CSV table of C-alpha atoms in Angstrom, one decimal:
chain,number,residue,atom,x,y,z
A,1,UNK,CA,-58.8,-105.6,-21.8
A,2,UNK,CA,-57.2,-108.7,-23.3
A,3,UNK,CA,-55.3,-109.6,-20.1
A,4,UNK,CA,-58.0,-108.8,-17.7
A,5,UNK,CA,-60.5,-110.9,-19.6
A,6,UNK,CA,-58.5,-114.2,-20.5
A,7,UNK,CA,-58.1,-114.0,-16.8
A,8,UNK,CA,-61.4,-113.3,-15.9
A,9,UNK,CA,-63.4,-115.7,-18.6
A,10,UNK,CA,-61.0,-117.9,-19.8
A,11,UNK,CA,-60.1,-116.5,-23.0
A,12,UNK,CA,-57.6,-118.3,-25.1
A,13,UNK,CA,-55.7,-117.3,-28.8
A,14,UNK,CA,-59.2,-118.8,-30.8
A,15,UNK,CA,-61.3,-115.8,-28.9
A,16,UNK,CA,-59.5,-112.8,-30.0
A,17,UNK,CA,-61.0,-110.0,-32.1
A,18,UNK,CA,-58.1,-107.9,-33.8
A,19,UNK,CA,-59.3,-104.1,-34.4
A,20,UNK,CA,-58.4,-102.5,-37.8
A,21,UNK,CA,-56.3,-100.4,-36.5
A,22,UNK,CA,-53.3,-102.9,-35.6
A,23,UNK,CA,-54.3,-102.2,-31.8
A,24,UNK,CA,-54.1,-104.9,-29.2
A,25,UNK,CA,-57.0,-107.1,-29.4
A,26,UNK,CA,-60.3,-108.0,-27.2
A,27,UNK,CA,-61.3,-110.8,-26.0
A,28,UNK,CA,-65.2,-112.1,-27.7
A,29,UNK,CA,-68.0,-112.9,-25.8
A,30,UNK,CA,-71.5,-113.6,-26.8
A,31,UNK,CA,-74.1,-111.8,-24.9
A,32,UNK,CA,-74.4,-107.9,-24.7
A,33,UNK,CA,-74.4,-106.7,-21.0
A,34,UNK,CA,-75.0,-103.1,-19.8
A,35,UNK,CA,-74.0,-104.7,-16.3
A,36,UNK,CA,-70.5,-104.1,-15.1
A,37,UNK,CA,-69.2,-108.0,-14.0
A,38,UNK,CA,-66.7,-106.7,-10.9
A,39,UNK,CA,-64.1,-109.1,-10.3
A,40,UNK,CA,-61.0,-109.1,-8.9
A,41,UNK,CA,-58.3,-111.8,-9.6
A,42,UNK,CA,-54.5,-112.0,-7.5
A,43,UNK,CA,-51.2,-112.4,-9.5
A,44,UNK,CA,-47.7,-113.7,-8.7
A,45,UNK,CA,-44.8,-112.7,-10.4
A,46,UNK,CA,-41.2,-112.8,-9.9
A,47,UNK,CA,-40.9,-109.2,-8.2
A,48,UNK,CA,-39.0,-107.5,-5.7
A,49,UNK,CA,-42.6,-105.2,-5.0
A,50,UNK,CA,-44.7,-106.6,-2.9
A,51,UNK,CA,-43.0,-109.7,-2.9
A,52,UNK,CA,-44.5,-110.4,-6.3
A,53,UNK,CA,-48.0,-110.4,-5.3
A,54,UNK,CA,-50.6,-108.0,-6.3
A,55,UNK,CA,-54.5,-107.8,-5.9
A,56,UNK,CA,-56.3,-106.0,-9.3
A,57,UNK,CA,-60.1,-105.3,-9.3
A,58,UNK,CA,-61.4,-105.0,-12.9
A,59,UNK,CA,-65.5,-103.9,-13.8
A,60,UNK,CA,-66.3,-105.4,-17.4
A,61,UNK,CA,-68.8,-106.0,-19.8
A,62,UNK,CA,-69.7,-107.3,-23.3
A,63,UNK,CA,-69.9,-104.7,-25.6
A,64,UNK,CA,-70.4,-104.3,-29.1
A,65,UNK,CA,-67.8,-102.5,-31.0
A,66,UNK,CA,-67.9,-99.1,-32.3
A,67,UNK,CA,-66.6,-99.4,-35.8
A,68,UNK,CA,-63.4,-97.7,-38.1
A,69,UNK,CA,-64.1,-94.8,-36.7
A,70,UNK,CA,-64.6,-95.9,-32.8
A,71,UNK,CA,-62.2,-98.6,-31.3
A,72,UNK,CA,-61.8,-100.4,-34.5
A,73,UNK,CA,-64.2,-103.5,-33.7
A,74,UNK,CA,-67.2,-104.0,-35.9
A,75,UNK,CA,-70.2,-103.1,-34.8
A,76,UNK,CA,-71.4,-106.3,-34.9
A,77,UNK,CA,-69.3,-107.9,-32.9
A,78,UNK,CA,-69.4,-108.5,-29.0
A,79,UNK,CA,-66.1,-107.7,-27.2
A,80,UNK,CA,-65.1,-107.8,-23.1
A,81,UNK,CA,-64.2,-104.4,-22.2
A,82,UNK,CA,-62.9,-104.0,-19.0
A,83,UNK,CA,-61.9,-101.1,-16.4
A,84,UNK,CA,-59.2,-101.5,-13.7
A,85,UNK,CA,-60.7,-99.9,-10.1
A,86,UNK,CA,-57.8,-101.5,-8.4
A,87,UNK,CA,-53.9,-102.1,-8.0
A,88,UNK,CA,-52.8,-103.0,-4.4
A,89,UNK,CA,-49.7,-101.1,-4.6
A,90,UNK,CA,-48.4,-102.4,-0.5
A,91,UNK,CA,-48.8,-105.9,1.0
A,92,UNK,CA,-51.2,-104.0,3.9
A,93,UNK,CA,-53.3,-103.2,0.6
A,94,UNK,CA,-53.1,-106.5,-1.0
A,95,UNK,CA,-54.1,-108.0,2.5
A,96,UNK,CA,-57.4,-105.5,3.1
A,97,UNK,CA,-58.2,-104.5,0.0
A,98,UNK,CA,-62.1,-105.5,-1.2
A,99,UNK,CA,-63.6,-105.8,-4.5
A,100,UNK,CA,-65.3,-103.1,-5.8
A,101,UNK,CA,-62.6,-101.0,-3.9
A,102,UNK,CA,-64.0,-98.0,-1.7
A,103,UNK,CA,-64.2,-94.6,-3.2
A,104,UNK,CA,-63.3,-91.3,-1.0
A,105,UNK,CA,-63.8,-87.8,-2.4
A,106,UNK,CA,-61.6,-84.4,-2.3
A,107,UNK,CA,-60.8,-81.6,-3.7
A,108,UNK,CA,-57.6,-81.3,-6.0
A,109,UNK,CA,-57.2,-79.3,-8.9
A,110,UNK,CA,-60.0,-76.8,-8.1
A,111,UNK,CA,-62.4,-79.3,-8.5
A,112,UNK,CA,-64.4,-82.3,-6.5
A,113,UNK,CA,-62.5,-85.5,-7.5
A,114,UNK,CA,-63.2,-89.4,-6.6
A,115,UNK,CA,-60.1,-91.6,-5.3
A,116,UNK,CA,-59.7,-95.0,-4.8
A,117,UNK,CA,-59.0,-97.5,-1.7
A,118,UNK,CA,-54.9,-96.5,-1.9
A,119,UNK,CA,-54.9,-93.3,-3.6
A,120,UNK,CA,-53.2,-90.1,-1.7
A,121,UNK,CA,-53.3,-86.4,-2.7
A,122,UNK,CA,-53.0,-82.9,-1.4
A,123,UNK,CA,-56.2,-81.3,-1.2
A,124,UNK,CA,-56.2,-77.8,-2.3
A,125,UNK,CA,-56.4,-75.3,0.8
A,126,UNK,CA,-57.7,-71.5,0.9
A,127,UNK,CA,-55.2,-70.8,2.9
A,128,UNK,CA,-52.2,-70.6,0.9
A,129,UNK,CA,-50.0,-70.6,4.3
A,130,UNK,CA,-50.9,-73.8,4.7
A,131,UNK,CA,-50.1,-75.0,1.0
A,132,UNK,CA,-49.1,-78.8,0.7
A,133,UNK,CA,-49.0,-79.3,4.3
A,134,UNK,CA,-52.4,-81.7,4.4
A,135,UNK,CA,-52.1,-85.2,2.9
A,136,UNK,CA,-55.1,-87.2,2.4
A,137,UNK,CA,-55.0,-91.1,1.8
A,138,UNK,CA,-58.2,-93.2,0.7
A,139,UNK,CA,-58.5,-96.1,2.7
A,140,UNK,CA,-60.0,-99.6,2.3
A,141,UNK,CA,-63.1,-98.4,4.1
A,142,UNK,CA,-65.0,-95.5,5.1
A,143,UNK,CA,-64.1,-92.0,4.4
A,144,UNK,CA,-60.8,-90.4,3.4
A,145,UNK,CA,-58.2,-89.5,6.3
A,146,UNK,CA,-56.6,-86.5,6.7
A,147,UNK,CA,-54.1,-84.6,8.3
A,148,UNK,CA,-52.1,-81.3,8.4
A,149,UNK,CA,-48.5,-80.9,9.6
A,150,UNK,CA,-45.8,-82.7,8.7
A,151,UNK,CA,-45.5,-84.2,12.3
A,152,UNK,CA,-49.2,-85.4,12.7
A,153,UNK,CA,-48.7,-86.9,8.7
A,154,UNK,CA,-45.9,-89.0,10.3
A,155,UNK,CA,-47.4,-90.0,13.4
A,156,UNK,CA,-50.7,-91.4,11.6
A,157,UNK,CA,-49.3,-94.7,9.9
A,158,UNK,CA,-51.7,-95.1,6.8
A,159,UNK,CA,-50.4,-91.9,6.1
A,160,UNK,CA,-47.1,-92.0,6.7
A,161,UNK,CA,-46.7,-95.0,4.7
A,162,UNK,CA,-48.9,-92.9,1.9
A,163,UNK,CA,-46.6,-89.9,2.3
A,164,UNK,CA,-43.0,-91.4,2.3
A,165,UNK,CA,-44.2,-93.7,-1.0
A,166,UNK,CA,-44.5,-90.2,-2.2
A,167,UNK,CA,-41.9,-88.5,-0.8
A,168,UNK,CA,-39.2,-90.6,0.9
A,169,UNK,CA,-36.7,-89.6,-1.6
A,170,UNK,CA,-37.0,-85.8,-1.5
A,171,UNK,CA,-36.5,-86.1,2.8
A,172,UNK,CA,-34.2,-88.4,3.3
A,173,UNK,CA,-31.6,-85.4,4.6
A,174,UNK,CA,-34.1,-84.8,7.3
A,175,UNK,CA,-34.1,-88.2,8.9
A,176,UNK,CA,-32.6,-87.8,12.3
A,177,UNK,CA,-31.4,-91.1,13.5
A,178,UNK,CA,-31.5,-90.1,17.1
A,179,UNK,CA,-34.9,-89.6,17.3
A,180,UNK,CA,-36.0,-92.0,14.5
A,181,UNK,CA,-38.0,-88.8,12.9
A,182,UNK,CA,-37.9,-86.6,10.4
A,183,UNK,CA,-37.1,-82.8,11.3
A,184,UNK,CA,-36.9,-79.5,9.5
A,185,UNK,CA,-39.3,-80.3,6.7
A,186,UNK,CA,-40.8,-77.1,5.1
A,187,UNK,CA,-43.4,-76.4,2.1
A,188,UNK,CA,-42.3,-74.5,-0.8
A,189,UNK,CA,-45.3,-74.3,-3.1
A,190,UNK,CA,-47.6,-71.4,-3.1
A,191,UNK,CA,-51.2,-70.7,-3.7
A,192,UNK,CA,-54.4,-72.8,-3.3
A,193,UNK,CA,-53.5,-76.0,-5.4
A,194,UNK,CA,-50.6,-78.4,-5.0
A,195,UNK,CA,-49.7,-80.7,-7.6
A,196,UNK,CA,-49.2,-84.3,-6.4
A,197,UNK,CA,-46.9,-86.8,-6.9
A,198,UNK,CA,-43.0,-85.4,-5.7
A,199,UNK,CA,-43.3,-81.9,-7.3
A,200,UNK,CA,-45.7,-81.5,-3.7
A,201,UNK,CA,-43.0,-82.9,-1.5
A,202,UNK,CA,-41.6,-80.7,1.5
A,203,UNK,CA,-37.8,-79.8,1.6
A,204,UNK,CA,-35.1,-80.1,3.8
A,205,UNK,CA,-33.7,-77.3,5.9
A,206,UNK,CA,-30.0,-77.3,6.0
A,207,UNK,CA,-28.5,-78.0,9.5
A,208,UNK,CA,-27.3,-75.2,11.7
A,209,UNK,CA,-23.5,-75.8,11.1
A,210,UNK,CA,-23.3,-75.0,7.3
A,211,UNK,CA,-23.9,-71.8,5.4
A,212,UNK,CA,-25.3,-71.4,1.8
A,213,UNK,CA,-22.8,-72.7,-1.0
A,214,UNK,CA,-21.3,-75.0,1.3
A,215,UNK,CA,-20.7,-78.7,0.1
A,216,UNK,CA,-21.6,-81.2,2.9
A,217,UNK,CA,-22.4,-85.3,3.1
A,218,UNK,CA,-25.9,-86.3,4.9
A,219,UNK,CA,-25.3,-89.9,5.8
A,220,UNK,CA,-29.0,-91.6,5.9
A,221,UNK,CA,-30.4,-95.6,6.1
């Protein structure tokens, strides 16, 4: 909150409300707003990710606090309290991305959830044959994009990029440098649901010239 709002409103050292609780502190402000104030704000850093810059998106308002027992801010005091909605995580998203962000929905988990502009997932499938083989990517507009198959996740490039972020370094055996693909990629989970973020990622099959328990080096760029 602190760093979103000395960003956002020009809070300095004076402005800052310390909770009782030793937490970080808030920045103060001096009308209540039930209002979200969206705002984005671009920051550049010494960093090899993105090339140090980053686009954020924050929703805030000026709150009262909610005491001891709630965040530690009197309850007569106004604080900023502010929500991140976005952090460009490629230059293409840093380029495109808008302020509020655009929201997609899926199904993960066994339940309807909302993603934002950037977020990727495997939607859950009733056909467990087809288990972790559909990646789903929220983009900067309109509705999510999907696809099933490794081959057609590849060949659609928001998704690729998406899919190797997530993935690159469980299939970097399959890369064939002849073909500038990669091959032999197979699902291992099972059921309805699979659970994002590498534990989803497809395998590699072995290559035709080596049996089970044999030692060999993949060489891959």
């Amino acid at each position: 909150d602190v760093a979103a709002a000395s960003r956002l409103y020009g809070c300095t050292a004076s402005d800052l409300i310390w909770p009782t609780d030793c937490d970080c502190p808030y920045c103060a402000c001096t009308t209540e707003d039930q209002t979200a104030d969206v705002s984005e704000f671009i920051q550049y850093s010494v960093s090899e990710v993105l090339g140090g810059i980053s686009k954020y998106c924050y929703s805030c308002t000026c709150a009262y606090g909610t005491g001891d027992s709630g965040d530690g801010i009197p309850t007569s005091t106004l604080t900023y309290r502010c929500d991140e909605l976005l952090e460009t995580q490629t230059p293409e998203q840093t380029i495109s991305a808008t302020c509020p962000p655009n929201t997609c929905t899926g199904t993960q988990y066994g339940s309807t959830q909302t993603f934002t502009a950037g977020d990727y997932w495997w939607p859950d499938t009733e056909d467990s044959s087809t288990l972790c083989e559909t990646f789903c990517v929220c983009p900067n507009s309109g509705d999510a994009v999907c696809e099933t198959g490794y081959s057609n996740i590849l060949a659609n490039e928001e998704l690729k990029e998406a899919f190797l972020n997530d993935c690159s370094s469980n299939i970097q055996s399959c890369y064939d440098e002849d073909t500038s693909t990669y091959t032999g990629l197979f699902a291992t989970e099972y059921g309805t649901t699979c659970y994002s973020y590498g534990q989803s990622c497809p395998k590699c099959e072995c290559p035709a010239t080596v049996s089970a328990g044999d030692e060999f080096y993949q060489e891959t760029i």
